[in-house]
């Protein structure tokens, strides 16, 4: 006869998580969610500090020609909201993004280029990437089209937009 160790009943209750463990788990979820939200909504962004522009200033620079304003969002986003007046729609996911940008600047890496996206998260990252690639005058528009910690954004400020249609 073989001796079996441990409980023989299949009606055994599952082990319960302690209050402390469930509290730590809930706390981790809250902190993780807060970090995600702060990045998604770019809560800590500031406009008007070195290397950034507010959306009204970006609009003025674009229509006056003192900066090239590049809307780096996706086509579905341009379709939904339109593109800011004076901006050039150039999807940052393009394999040839840098080449397409250089075509817009006539090959100048020192041209003033302001980048705008939805909430300033992608524009911040692309600013670093283009600076590393040799561009010397990249300007972030951290407010974005939809608003962030830097301000209410292009749309809520009522700045003009133009409808985008696929080429």
PDB file of N, CA, C and O in Angstrom, residues 49-81:
ATOM      1  N   UNK A  49       9.788  76.980 -22.651  1.00  0.00           N
ATOM      2  CA  UNK A  49      11.134  76.833 -22.116  1.00  0.00           C
ATOM      3  C   UNK A  49      12.060  76.520 -23.285  1.00  0.00           C
ATOM      4  O   UNK A  49      11.606  76.290 -24.400  1.00  0.00           O
ATOM      5  N   UNK A  50      13.350  76.510 -23.051  1.00  0.00           N
ATOM      6  CA  UNK A  50      14.303  76.265 -24.135  1.00  0.00           C
ATOM      7  C   UNK A  50      13.918  75.055 -24.970  1.00  0.00           C
ATOM      8  O   UNK A  50      13.649  73.987 -24.443  1.00  0.00           O
ATOM      9  N   UNK A  51      13.901  75.247 -26.274  1.00  0.00           N
ATOM     10  CA  UNK A  51      13.635  74.155 -27.189  1.00  0.00           C
ATOM     11  C   UNK A  51      12.177  73.788 -27.348  1.00  0.00           C
ATOM     12  O   UNK A  51      11.861  72.777 -27.951  1.00  0.00           O
ATOM     13  N   UNK A  52      11.256  74.608 -26.800  1.00  0.00           N
ATOM     14  CA  UNK A  52       9.828  74.329 -26.942  1.00  0.00           C
ATOM     15  C   UNK A  52       9.088  75.596 -27.351  1.00  0.00           C
ATOM     16  O   UNK A  52       9.576  76.713 -27.171  1.00  0.00           O
ATOM     17  N   UNK A  53       7.898  75.390 -27.894  1.00  0.00           N
ATOM     18  CA  UNK A  53       7.002  76.496 -28.232  1.00  0.00           C
ATOM     19  C   UNK A  53       5.597  76.158 -27.758  1.00  0.00           C
ATOM     20  O   UNK A  53       5.200  74.992 -27.784  1.00  0.00           O
ATOM     21  N   UNK A  54       4.842  77.169 -27.379  1.00  0.00           N
ATOM     22  CA  UNK A  54       3.417  76.976 -27.128  1.00  0.00           C
ATOM     23  C   UNK A  54       2.738  76.829 -28.483  1.00  0.00           C
ATOM     24  O   UNK A  54       3.299  77.211 -29.518  1.00  0.00           O
ATOM     25  N   UNK A  55       1.522  76.308 -28.523  1.00  0.00           N
ATOM     26  CA  UNK A  55       0.858  76.148 -29.811  1.00  0.00           C
ATOM     27  C   UNK A  55       0.562  77.489 -30.487  1.00  0.00           C
ATOM     28  O   UNK A  55       0.729  77.596 -31.700  1.00  0.00           O
ATOM     29  N   UNK A  56       0.181  78.562 -29.756  1.00  0.00           N
ATOM     30  CA  UNK A  56       0.005  79.837 -30.468  1.00  0.00           C
ATOM     31  C   UNK A  56       1.307  80.326 -31.108  1.00  0.00           C
ATOM     32  O   UNK A  56       1.298  80.821 -32.245  1.00  0.00           O
ATOM     33  N   UNK A  57       2.421  80.162 -30.407  1.00  0.00           N
ATOM     34  CA  UNK A  57       3.707  80.573 -30.966  1.00  0.00           C
ATOM     35  C   UNK A  57       4.115  79.684 -32.142  1.00  0.00           C
ATOM     36  O   UNK A  57       4.678  80.167 -33.128  1.00  0.00           O
ATOM     37  N   UNK A  58       3.809  78.394 -32.064  1.00  0.00           N
ATOM     38  CA  UNK A  58       4.107  77.483 -33.168  1.00  0.00           C
ATOM     39  C   UNK A  58       3.280  77.861 -34.392  1.00  0.00           C
ATOM     40  O   UNK A  58       3.777  77.854 -35.525  1.00  0.00           O
ATOM     41  N   UNK A  59       2.025  78.216 -34.173  1.00  0.00           N
ATOM     42  CA  UNK A  59       1.158  78.633 -35.275  1.00  0.00           C
ATOM     43  C   UNK A  59       1.707  79.899 -35.928  1.00  0.00           C
ATOM     44  O   UNK A  59       1.820  79.973 -37.162  1.00  0.00           O
ATOM     45  N   UNK A  60       2.080  80.882 -35.119  1.00  0.00           N
ATOM     46  CA  UNK A  60       2.652  82.126 -35.660  1.00  0.00           C
ATOM     47  C   UNK A  60       3.917  81.846 -36.452  1.00  0.00           C
ATOM     48  O   UNK A  60       4.115  82.408 -37.533  1.00  0.00           O
ATOM     49  N   UNK A  61       4.788  81.005 -35.916  1.00  0.00           N
ATOM     50  CA  UNK A  61       6.040  80.678 -36.604  1.00  0.00           C
ATOM     51  C   UNK A  61       5.764  79.971 -37.927  1.00  0.00           C
ATOM     52  O   UNK A  61       6.452  80.227 -38.925  1.00  0.00           O
ATOM     53  N   UNK A  62       4.761  79.100 -37.945  1.00  0.00           N
ATOM     54  CA  UNK A  62       4.451  78.358 -39.164  1.00  0.00           C
ATOM     55  C   UNK A  62       3.893  79.276 -40.253  1.00  0.00           C
ATOM     56  O   UNK A  62       4.330  79.208 -41.398  1.00  0.00           O
ATOM     57  N   UNK A  63       2.930  80.118 -39.900  1.00  0.00           N
ATOM     58  CA  UNK A  63       2.314  80.964 -40.932  1.00  0.00           C
ATOM     59  C   UNK A  63       3.232  82.099 -41.373  1.00  0.00           C
ATOM     60  O   UNK A  63       3.129  82.580 -42.493  1.00  0.00           O
ATOM     61  N   UNK A  64       4.164  82.500 -40.505  1.00  0.00           N
ATOM     62  CA  UNK A  64       5.111  83.556 -40.887  1.00  0.00           C
ATOM     63  C   UNK A  64       6.322  82.995 -41.634  1.00  0.00           C
ATOM     64  O   UNK A  64       7.084  83.746 -42.233  1.00  0.00           O
ATOM     65  N   UNK A  65       6.496  81.681 -41.569  1.00  0.00           N
ATOM     66  CA  UNK A  65       7.621  81.047 -42.248  1.00  0.00           C
ATOM     67  C   UNK A  65       8.916  81.053 -41.456  1.00  0.00           C
ATOM     68  O   UNK A  65       9.958  80.687 -41.980  1.00  0.00           O
ATOM     69  N   UNK A  66       8.863  81.427 -40.166  1.00  0.00           N
ATOM     70  CA  UNK A  66      10.093  81.415 -39.366  1.00  0.00           C
ATOM     71  C   UNK A  66      10.448  80.018 -38.870  1.00  0.00           C
ATOM     72  O   UNK A  66      11.566  79.800 -38.426  1.00  0.00           O
ATOM     73  N   UNK A  67       9.493  79.099 -38.933  1.00  0.00           N
ATOM     74  CA  UNK A  67       9.753  77.695 -38.581  1.00  0.00           C
ATOM     75  C   UNK A  67       8.869  76.818 -39.443  1.00  0.00           C
ATOM     76  O   UNK A  67       7.776  77.224 -39.858  1.00  0.00           O
ATOM     77  N   UNK A  68       9.341  75.636 -39.702  1.00  0.00           N
ATOM     78  CA  UNK A  68       8.584  74.627 -40.410  1.00  0.00           C
ATOM     79  C   UNK A  68       7.865  73.804 -39.348  1.00  0.00           C
ATOM     80  O   UNK A  68       8.520  73.171 -38.514  1.00  0.00           O
ATOM     81  N   UNK A  69       6.542  73.838 -39.332  1.00  0.00           N
ATOM     82  CA  UNK A  69       5.769  73.073 -38.357  1.00  0.00           C
ATOM     83  C   UNK A  69       5.389  71.738 -38.979  1.00  0.00           C
ATOM     84  O   UNK A  69       4.720  71.691 -40.007  1.00  0.00           O
ATOM     85  N   UNK A  70       5.844  70.654 -38.354  1.00  0.00           N
ATOM     86  CA  UNK A  70       5.612  69.309 -38.867  1.00  0.00           C
ATOM     87  C   UNK A  70       4.683  68.568 -37.906  1.00  0.00           C
ATOM     88  O   UNK A  70       5.016  68.376 -36.740  1.00  0.00           O
ATOM     89  N   UNK A  71       3.515  68.171 -38.419  1.00  0.00           N
ATOM     90  CA  UNK A  71       2.573  67.366 -37.648  1.00  0.00           C
ATOM     91  C   UNK A  71       2.954  65.915 -37.885  1.00  0.00           C
ATOM     92  O   UNK A  71       2.787  65.389 -38.989  1.00  0.00           O
ATOM     93  N   UNK A  72       3.482  65.265 -36.863  1.00  0.00           N
ATOM     94  CA  UNK A  72       4.063  63.927 -36.996  1.00  0.00           C
ATOM     95  C   UNK A  72       3.084  62.809 -36.648  1.00  0.00           C
ATOM     96  O   UNK A  72       3.461  61.647 -36.569  1.00  0.00           O
ATOM     97  N   UNK A  73       1.815  63.139 -36.486  1.00  0.00           N
ATOM     98  CA  UNK A  73       0.836  62.119 -36.106  1.00  0.00           C
ATOM     99  C   UNK A  73       0.539  61.172 -37.275  1.00  0.00           C
ATOM    100  O   UNK A  73       1.083  61.302 -38.357  1.00  0.00           O
ATOM    101  N   UNK A  74      -0.365  60.258 -37.038  1.00  0.00           N
ATOM    102  CA  UNK A  74      -0.765  59.272 -38.042  1.00  0.00           C
ATOM    103  C   UNK A  74      -1.876  59.841 -38.938  1.00  0.00           C
ATOM    104  O   UNK A  74      -2.626  60.723 -38.518  1.00  0.00           O
ATOM    105  N   UNK A  75      -2.034  59.289 -40.140  1.00  0.00           N
ATOM    106  CA  UNK A  75      -3.106  59.748 -41.032  1.00  0.00           C
ATOM    107  C   UNK A  75      -4.505  59.673 -40.416  1.00  0.00           C
ATOM    108  O   UNK A  75      -5.324  60.570 -40.646  1.00  0.00           O
ATOM    109  N   UNK A  76      -4.798  58.636 -39.635  1.00  0.00           N
ATOM    110  CA  UNK A  76      -6.132  58.568 -39.021  1.00  0.00           C
ATOM    111  C   UNK A  76      -6.352  59.711 -38.040  1.00  0.00           C
ATOM    112  O   UNK A  76      -7.475  60.194 -37.883  1.00  0.00           O
ATOM    113  N   UNK A  77      -5.284  60.191 -37.401  1.00  0.00           N
ATOM    114  CA  UNK A  77      -5.409  61.327 -36.486  1.00  0.00           C
ATOM    115  C   UNK A  77      -5.635  62.622 -37.273  1.00  0.00           C
ATOM    116  O   UNK A  77      -6.432  63.465 -36.865  1.00  0.00           O
ATOM    117  N   UNK A  78      -4.930  62.780 -38.384  1.00  0.00           N
ATOM    118  CA  UNK A  78      -5.127  63.974 -39.219  1.00  0.00           C
ATOM    119  C   UNK A  78      -6.554  63.993 -39.760  1.00  0.00           C
ATOM    120  O   UNK A  78      -7.189  65.044 -39.806  1.00  0.00           O
ATOM    121  N   UNK A  79      -7.042  62.830 -40.161  1.00  0.00           N
ATOM    122  CA  UNK A  79      -8.397  62.707 -40.691  1.00  0.00           C
ATOM    123  C   UNK A  79      -9.422  63.128 -39.634  1.00  0.00           C
ATOM    124  O   UNK A  79     -10.389  63.816 -39.936  1.00  0.00           O
ATOM    125  N   UNK A  80      -9.196  62.723 -38.396  1.00  0.00           N
ATOM    126  CA  UNK A  80     -10.139  62.986 -37.309  1.00  0.00           C
ATOM    127  C   UNK A  80     -10.177  64.455 -36.899  1.00  0.00           C
ATOM    128  O   UNK A  80     -11.248  65.001 -36.650  1.00  0.00           O
ATOM    129  N   UNK A  81      -9.011  65.107 -36.816  1.00  0.00           N
ATOM    130  CA  UNK A  81      -8.969  66.466 -36.257  1.00  0.00           C
ATOM    131  C   UNK A  81      -8.594  67.537 -37.271  1.00  0.00           C
ATOM    132  O   UNK A  81      -8.742  68.716 -36.988  1.00  0.00           O
TER     133      UNK A  81
END
